[in-house]
Short mmCIF file of C-alpha atoms and ligand atoms in Angstrom, two decimals:
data_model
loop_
_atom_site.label_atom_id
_atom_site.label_comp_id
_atom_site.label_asym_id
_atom_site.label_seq_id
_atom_site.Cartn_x
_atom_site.Cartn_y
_atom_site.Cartn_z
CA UNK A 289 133.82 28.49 104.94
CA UNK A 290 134.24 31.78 102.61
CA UNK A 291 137.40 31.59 100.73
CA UNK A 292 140.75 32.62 101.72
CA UNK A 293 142.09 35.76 100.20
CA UNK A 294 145.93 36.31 99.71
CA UNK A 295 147.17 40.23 100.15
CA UNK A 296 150.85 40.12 99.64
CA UNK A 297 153.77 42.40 99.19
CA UNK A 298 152.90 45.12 101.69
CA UNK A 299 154.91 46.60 105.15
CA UNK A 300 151.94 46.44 107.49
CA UNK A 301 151.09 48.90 110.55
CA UNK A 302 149.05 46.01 112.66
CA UNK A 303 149.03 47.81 116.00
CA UNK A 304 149.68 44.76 117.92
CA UNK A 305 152.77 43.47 119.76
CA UNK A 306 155.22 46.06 121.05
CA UNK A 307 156.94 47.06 117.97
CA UNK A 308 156.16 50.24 117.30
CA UNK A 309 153.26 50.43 114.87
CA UNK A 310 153.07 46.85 115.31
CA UNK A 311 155.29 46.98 111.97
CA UNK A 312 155.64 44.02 109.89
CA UNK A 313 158.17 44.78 107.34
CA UNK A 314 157.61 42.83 104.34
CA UNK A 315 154.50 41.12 105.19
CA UNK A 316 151.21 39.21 103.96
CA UNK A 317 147.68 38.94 105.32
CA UNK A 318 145.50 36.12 104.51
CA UNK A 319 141.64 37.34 104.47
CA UNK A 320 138.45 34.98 104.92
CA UNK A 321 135.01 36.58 104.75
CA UNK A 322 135.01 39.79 107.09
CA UNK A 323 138.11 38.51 108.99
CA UNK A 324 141.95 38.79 109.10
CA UNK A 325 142.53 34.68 109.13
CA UNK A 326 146.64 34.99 109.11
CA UNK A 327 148.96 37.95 109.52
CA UNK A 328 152.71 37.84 109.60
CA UNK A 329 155.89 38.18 107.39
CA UNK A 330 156.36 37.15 103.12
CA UNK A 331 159.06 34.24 104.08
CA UNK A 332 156.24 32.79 106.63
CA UNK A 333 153.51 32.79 104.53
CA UNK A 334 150.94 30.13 105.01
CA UNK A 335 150.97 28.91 101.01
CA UNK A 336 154.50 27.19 101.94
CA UNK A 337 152.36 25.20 103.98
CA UNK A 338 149.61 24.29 101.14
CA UNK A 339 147.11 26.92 101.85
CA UNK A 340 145.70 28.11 98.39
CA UNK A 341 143.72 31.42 97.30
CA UNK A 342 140.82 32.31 95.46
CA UNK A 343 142.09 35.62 94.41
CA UNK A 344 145.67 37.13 95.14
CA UNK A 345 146.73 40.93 95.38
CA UNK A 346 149.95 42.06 94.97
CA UNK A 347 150.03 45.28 97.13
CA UNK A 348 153.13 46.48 95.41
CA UNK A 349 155.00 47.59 98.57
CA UNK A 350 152.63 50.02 99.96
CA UNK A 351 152.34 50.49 103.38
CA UNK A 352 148.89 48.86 104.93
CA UNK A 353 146.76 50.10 107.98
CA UNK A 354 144.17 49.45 109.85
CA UNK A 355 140.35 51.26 108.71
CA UNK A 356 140.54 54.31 110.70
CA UNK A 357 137.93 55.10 112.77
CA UNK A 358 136.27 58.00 113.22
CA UNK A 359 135.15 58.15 116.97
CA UNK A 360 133.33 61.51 117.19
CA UNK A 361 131.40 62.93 114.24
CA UNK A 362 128.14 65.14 114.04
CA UNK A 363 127.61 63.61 110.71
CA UNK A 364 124.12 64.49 109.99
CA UNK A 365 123.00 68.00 109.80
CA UNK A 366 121.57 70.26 107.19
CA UNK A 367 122.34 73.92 106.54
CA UNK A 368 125.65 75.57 106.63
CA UNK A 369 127.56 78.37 109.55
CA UNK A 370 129.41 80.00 107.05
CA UNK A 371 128.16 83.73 108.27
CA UNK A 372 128.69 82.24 111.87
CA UNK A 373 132.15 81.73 110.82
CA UNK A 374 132.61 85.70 109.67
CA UNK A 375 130.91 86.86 112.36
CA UNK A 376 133.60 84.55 114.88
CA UNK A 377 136.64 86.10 112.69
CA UNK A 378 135.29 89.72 113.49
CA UNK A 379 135.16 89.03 116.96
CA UNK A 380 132.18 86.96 118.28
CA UNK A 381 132.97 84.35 120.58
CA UNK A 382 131.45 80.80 119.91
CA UNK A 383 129.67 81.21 123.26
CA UNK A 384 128.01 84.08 122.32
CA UNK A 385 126.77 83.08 119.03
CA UNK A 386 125.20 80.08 120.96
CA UNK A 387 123.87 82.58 123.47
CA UNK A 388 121.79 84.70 121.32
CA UNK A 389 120.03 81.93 119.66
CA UNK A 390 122.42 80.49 116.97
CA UNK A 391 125.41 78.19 117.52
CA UNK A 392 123.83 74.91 117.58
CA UNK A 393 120.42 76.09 117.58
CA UNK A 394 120.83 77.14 114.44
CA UNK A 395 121.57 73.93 113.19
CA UNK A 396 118.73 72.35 115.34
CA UNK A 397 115.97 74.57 112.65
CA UNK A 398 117.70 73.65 109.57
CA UNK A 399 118.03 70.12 110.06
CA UNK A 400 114.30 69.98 111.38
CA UNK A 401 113.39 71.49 108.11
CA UNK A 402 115.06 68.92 105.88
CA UNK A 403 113.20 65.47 105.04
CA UNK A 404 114.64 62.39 105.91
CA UNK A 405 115.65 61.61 102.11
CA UNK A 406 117.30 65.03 102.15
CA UNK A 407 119.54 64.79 105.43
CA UNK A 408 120.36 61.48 104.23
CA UNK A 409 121.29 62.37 100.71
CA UNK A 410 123.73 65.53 102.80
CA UNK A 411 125.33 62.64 105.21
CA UNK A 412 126.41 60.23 102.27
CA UNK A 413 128.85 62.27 100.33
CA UNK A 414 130.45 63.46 104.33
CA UNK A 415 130.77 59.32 105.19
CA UNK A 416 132.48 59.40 101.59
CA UNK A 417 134.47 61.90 101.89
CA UNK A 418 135.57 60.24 105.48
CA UNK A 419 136.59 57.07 103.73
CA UNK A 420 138.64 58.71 101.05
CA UNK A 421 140.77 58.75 103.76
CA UNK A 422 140.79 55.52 105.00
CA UNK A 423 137.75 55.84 107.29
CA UNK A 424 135.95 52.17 107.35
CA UNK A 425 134.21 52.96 110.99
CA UNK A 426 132.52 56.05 112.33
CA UNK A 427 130.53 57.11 115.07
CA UNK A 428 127.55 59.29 114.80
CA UNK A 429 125.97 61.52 117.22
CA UNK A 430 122.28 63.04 116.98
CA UNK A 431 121.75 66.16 118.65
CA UNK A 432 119.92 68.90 115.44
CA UNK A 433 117.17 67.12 116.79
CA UNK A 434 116.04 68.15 119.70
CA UNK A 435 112.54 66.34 119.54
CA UNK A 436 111.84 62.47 119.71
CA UNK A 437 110.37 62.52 116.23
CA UNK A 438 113.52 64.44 115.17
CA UNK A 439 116.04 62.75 117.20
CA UNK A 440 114.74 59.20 115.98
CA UNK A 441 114.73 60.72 112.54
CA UNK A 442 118.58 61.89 112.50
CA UNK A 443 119.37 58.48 113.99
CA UNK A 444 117.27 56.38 111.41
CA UNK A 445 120.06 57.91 108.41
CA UNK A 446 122.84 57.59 110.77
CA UNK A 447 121.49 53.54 110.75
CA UNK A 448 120.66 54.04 106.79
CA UNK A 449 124.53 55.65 106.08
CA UNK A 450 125.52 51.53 106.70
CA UNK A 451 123.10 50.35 104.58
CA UNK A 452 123.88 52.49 101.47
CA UNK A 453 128.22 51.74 102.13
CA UNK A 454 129.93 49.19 103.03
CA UNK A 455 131.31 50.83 106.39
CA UNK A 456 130.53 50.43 110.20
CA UNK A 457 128.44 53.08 111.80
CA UNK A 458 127.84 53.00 115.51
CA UNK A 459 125.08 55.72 116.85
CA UNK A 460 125.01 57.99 119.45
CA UNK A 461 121.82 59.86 121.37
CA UNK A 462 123.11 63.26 121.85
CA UNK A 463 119.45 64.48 122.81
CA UNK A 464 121.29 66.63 125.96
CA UNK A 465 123.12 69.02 123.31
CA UNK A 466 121.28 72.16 123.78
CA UNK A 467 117.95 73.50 124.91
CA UNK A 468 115.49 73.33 121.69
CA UNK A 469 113.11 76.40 121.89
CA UNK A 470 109.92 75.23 123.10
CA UNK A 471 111.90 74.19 125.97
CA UNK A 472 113.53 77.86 126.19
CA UNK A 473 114.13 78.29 130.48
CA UNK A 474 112.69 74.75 131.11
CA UNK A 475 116.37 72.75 131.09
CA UNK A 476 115.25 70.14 133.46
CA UNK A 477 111.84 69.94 131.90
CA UNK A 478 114.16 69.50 128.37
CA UNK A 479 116.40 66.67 130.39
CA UNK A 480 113.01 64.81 131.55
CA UNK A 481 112.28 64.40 128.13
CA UNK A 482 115.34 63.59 126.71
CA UNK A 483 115.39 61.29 129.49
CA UNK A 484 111.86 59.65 128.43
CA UNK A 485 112.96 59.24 124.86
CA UNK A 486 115.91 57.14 125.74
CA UNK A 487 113.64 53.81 126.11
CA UNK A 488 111.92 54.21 123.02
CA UNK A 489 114.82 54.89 120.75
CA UNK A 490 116.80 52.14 122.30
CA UNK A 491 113.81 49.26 121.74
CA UNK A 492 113.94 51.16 117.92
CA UNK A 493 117.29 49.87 117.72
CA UNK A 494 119.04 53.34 117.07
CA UNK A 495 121.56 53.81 120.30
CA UNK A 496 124.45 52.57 120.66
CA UNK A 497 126.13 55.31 123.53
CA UNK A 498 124.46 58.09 125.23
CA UNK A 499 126.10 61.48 125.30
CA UNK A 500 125.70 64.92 126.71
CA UNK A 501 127.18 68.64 125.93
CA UNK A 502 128.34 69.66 129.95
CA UNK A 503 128.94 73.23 129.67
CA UNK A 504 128.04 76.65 130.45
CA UNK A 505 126.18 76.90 127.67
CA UNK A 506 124.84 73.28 127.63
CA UNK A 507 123.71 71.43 130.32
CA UNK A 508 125.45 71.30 134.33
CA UNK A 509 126.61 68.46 135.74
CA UNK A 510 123.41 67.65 137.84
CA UNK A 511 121.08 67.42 134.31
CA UNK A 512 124.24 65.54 133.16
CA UNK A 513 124.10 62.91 135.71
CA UNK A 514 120.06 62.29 135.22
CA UNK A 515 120.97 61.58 131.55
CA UNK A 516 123.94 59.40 132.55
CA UNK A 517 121.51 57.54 135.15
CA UNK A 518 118.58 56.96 132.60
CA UNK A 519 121.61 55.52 129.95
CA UNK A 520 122.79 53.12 133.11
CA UNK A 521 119.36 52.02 133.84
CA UNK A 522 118.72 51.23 129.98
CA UNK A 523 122.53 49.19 129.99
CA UNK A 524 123.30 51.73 127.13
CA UNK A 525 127.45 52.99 127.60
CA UNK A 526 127.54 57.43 127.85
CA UNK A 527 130.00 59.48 126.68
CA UNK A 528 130.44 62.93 127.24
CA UNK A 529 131.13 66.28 125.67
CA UNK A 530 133.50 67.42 128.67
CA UNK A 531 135.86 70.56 129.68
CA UNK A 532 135.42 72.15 126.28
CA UNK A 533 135.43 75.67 126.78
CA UNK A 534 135.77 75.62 130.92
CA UNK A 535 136.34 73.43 133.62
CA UNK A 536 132.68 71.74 134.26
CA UNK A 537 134.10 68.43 136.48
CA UNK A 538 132.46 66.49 134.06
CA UNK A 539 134.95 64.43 133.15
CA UNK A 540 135.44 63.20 136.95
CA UNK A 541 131.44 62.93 136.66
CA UNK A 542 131.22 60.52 133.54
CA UNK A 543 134.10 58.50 134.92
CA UNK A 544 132.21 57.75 138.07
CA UNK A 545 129.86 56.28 134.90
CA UNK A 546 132.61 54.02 133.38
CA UNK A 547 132.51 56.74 130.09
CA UNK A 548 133.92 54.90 127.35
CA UNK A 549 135.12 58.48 126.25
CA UNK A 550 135.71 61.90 127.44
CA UNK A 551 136.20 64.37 124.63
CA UNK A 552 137.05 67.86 123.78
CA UNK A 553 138.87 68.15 127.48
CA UNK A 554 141.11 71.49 126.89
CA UNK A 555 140.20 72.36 130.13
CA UNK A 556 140.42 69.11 132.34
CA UNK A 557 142.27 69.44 135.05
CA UNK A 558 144.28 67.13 137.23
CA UNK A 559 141.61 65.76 138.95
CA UNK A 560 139.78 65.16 135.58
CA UNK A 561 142.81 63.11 134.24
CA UNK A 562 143.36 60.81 137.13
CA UNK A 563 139.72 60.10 137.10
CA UNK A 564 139.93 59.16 133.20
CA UNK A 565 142.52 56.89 134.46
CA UNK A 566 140.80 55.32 137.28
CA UNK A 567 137.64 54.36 135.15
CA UNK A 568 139.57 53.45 131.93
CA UNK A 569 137.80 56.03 130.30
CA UNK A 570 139.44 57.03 126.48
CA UNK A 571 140.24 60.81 126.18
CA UNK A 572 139.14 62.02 122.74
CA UNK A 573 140.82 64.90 121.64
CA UNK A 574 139.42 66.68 118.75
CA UNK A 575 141.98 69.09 117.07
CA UNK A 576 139.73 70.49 114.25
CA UNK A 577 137.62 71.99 116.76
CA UNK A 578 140.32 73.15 118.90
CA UNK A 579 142.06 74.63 115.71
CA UNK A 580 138.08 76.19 114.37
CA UNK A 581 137.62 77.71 117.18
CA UNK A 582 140.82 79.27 117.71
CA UNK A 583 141.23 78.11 121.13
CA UNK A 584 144.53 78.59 122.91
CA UNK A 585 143.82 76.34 126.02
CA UNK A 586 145.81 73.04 125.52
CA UNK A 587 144.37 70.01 125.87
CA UNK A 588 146.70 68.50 128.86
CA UNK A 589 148.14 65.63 126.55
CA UNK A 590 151.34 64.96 128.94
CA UNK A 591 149.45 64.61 131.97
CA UNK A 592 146.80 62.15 130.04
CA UNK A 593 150.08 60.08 128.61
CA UNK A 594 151.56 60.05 132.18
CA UNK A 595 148.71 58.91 134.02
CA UNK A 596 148.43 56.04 131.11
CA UNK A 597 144.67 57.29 129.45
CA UNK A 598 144.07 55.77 126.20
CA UNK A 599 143.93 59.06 123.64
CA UNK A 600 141.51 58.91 120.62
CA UNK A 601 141.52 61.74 117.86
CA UNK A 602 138.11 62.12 115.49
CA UNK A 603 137.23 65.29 113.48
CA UNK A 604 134.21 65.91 115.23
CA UNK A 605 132.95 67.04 111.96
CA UNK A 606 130.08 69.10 112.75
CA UNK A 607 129.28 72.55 111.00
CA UNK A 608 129.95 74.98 114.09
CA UNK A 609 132.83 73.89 115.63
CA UNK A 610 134.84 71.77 113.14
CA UNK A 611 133.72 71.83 109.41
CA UNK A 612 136.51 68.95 108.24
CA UNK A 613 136.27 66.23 106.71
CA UNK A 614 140.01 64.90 106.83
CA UNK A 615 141.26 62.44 109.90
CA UNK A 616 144.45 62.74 108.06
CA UNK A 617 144.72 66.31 108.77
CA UNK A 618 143.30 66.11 112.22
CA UNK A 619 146.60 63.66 113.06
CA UNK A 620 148.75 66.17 111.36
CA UNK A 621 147.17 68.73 113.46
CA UNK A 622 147.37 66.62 116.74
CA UNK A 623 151.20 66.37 116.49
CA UNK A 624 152.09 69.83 115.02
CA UNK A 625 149.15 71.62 117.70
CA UNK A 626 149.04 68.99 120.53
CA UNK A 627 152.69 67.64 120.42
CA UNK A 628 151.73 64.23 120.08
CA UNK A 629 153.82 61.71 118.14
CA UNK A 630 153.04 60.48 115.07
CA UNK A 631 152.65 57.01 116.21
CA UNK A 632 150.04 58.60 118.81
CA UNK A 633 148.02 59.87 116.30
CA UNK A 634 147.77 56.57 114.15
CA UNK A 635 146.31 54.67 117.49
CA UNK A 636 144.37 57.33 118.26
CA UNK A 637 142.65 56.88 114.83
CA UNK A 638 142.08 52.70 115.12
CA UNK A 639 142.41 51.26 118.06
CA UNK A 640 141.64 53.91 120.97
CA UNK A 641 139.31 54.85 119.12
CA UNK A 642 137.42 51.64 118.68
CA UNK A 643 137.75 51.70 122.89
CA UNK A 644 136.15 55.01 122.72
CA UNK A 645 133.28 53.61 121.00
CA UNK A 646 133.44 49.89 122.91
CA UNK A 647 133.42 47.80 119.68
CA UNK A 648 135.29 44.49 120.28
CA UNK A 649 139.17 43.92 120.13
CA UNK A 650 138.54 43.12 116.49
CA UNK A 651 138.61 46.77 115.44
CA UNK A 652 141.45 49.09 115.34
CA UNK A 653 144.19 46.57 114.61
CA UNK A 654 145.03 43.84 112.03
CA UNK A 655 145.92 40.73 113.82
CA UNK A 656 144.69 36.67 113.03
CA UNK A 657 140.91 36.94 113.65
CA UNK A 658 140.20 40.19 113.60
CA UNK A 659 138.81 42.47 111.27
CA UNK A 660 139.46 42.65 107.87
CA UNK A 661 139.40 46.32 107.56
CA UNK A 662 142.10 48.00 106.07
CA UNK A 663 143.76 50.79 103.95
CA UNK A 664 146.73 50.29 101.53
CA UNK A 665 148.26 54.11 100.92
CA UNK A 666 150.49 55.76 98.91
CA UNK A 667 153.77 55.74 101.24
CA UNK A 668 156.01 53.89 102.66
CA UNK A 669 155.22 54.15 106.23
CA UNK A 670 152.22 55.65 108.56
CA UNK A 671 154.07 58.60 109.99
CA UNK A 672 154.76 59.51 105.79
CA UNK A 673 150.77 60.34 106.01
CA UNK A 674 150.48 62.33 109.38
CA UNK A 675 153.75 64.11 107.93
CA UNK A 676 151.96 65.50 104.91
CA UNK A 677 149.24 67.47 104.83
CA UNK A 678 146.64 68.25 102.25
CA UNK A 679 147.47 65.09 100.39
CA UNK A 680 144.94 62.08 98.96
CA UNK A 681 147.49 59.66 99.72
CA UNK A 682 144.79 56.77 99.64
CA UNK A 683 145.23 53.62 97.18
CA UNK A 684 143.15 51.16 98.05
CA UNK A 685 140.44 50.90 100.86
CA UNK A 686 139.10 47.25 102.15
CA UNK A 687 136.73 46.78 104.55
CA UNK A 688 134.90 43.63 105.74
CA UNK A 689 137.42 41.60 103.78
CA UNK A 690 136.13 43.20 100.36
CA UNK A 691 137.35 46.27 97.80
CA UNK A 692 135.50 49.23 98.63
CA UNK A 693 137.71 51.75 97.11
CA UNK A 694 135.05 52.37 94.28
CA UNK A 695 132.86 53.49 96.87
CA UNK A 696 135.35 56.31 98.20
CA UNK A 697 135.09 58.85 95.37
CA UNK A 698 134.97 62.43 97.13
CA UNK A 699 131.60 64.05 96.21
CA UNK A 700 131.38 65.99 98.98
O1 NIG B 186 131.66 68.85 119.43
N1 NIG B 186 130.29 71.21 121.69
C1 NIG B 186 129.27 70.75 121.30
N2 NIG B 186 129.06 70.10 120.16
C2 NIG B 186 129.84 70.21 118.97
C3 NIG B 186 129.58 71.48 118.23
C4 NIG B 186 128.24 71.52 117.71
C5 NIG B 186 127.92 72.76 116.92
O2 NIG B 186 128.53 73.84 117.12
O3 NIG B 186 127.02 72.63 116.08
C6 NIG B 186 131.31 69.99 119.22
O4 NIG B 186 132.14 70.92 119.19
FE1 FE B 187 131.21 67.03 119.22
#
């Protein structure tokens, strides 16, 4: 039996109950191993009734969350868009950039020219830089790939980011994220393979959720579905990329799948939302790219809250469509942008977003038995950090019951 931890003195967002925030004013959590083993107020604390502690934290009064989670991240990448960027801000859409060969392609030759050492040595100080702000889960897709050697390669760090710090990763095969060249008029040919790769890289142990990019300038909803049917056959949960930049159905389409997550989704429509609702499917909206890419087409945030879908926020940190780095700012952004509430933005961060990656009840939330993954911040209360922007209002990060804040120092 590991030994109980005490972590007193703190008012605690737990995410549970129906107070909002699941706030415990003036509470205590009692930590064993990786788990939360009791939660509640100071005056109920379980040392009136003998329990004793091999170490004891006095949290000063700080407000405690959950670990955010980062649901939707392009994590691992080489080479920068910088001159994409200037060329957007004198006019170029991000459509046509992709069109004439750069976009994600670009990405796609830089990260194929990096070694595996290199890419991972690029993706550690990102992961850092995601946990100075609390992040003690994140999701990462593939997809600068492109090949199964390359693919399996940018999956392999994703799997060797949670070996070097003391965080959860969960992976994603994004193989169906654009047309590599050698496959340059051959999309189905491209989705075949993709399609063949699946098998292997699953019995490699390096999937977790299959995703796909349905778009006009990614692949249509029939090349879609063959992905989504290959991910099915293999038990493996999809995801999509969905109503980004127009109105592709494929929302409605990876619903029919049981899509732990929709994302993007500025252009879903009606149709698209009651679907989401039907399947249970989490929308994941993504500010930072909305904001990067100077869209003006709202997400459809009151229709989604109406028709009771979950809503997740990530960065979708990715170097063409959303070069940040900060969840805090991406909740800041969702209620200032998006008009969602503060409180919105926090559960879109831990627990919808541990839906939209299907990791058990245990994430997302602080309650007796589950996770012992938390932040301690400089504030007095969660919607003090969404309020602010530009801040490192970070004191303390724990995760898996243990002091990781040493390990959050911003390199990156
Ligand atoms: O989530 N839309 C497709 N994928 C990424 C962008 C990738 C890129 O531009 O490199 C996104 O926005
Ligand atoms: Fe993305």
């Amino acid at each position: 039996m590991p030994e109980a931890v005490l972590w007193r003195n703190a008012h605690i967002a737990t995410f549970c109950g129906d107070k909002p925030y699941g706030w415990i004013e003036h509470g205590a959590m009692v930590t064993q191993g990786d788990r939360v083993h009791w939660i509640g107020g100071m005056n109920d604390l379980p040392v009136q009734r003998g329990m004793s502690f091999a170490a004891e934290h006095d949290l000063g009064g700080a407000c405690v969350t959950p670990g955010l989670i980062d649901c939707h991240t392009h994590l691992v990448y080489a080479g920068s868009r910088a001159r994409e960027f200037e060329l957007r801000l004198q006019g170029a859409s991000y459509e046509e950039i992709a069109r004439a060969g750069g976009g994600i392609r670009s990405t796609v030759m830089a990260t194929r020219a990096a070694t595996e050492a290199e890419l991972l040595a690029l993706a550690v100080p990102r992961a850092r830089a995601l946990m100075s702000e609390g992040v003690t889960t994140l999701e990462v897709k593939s997809g600068y790939g492109l090949s199964e050697a390359h693919e399996a390669r940018l999956l392999r760090v994703a799997r060797r980011i949670a070996q070097g710090l003391p965080i959860t990763v969960r992976t994603t095969f994004l193989g169906a994220h654009a047309i590599p060249p050698e496959f340059e008029g051959r999309a189905d040919d491209y989705v075949n393979a993709v399609c063949e790769w699946m098998p292997r890289l699953k019995a490699a142990g390096l999937i977790d959720a299959v995703d796909a990019f349905c778009e006009r300038i990614g692949f249509s909803a029939d090349q879609t579905r063959r992905v989504f049917e290959s991910a099915t056959a293999l038990d493996l949960p999809v995801k999509l990329h969905a109503e980004q930049l127009s109105d592709q159905q494929g929302a409605a389409l990876a619903a029919g799948f049981k899509a732990l997550s929709c994302d993007h989704l500025e252009y879903l429509s009606d149709t698209g939302v009651a679907a989401l609702a039907a399947a249970g499917t989490v929308a994941v909206l993504l500010p930072g790219a909305y904001y990067f890419l100077r869209e003006t087409q709202l997400p459809p945030v009151a229709a989604l809250r109406a028709a009771g879908v979950p809503i997740a926020l990530a960065t979708d940190h990715n170097p063409g469509s959303s070069p940040t780095l900060s969840p805090l700012l991406m909740m800041n952004m969702a209620c200032t942008l998006f008009r969602m509430t503060p409180e919105e933005a926090w559960r879109g961060f831990t627990l919808n977003a541990a839906r939209a990656l299907g990791l058990s009840a245990g994430y997302g939330v602080l309650q007796n038995g589950s996770r012992a993954d938390f932040a301690v911040w400089n504030a007095d209360h969660p919607r003090d950090l969404v309020y602010r922007f530009g801040h490192h209002p970070l004191r303390r990060l724990i995760a898996a019951g243990a002091d990781i804040t040493c390990a959050t120092e911003r390199t990156a």
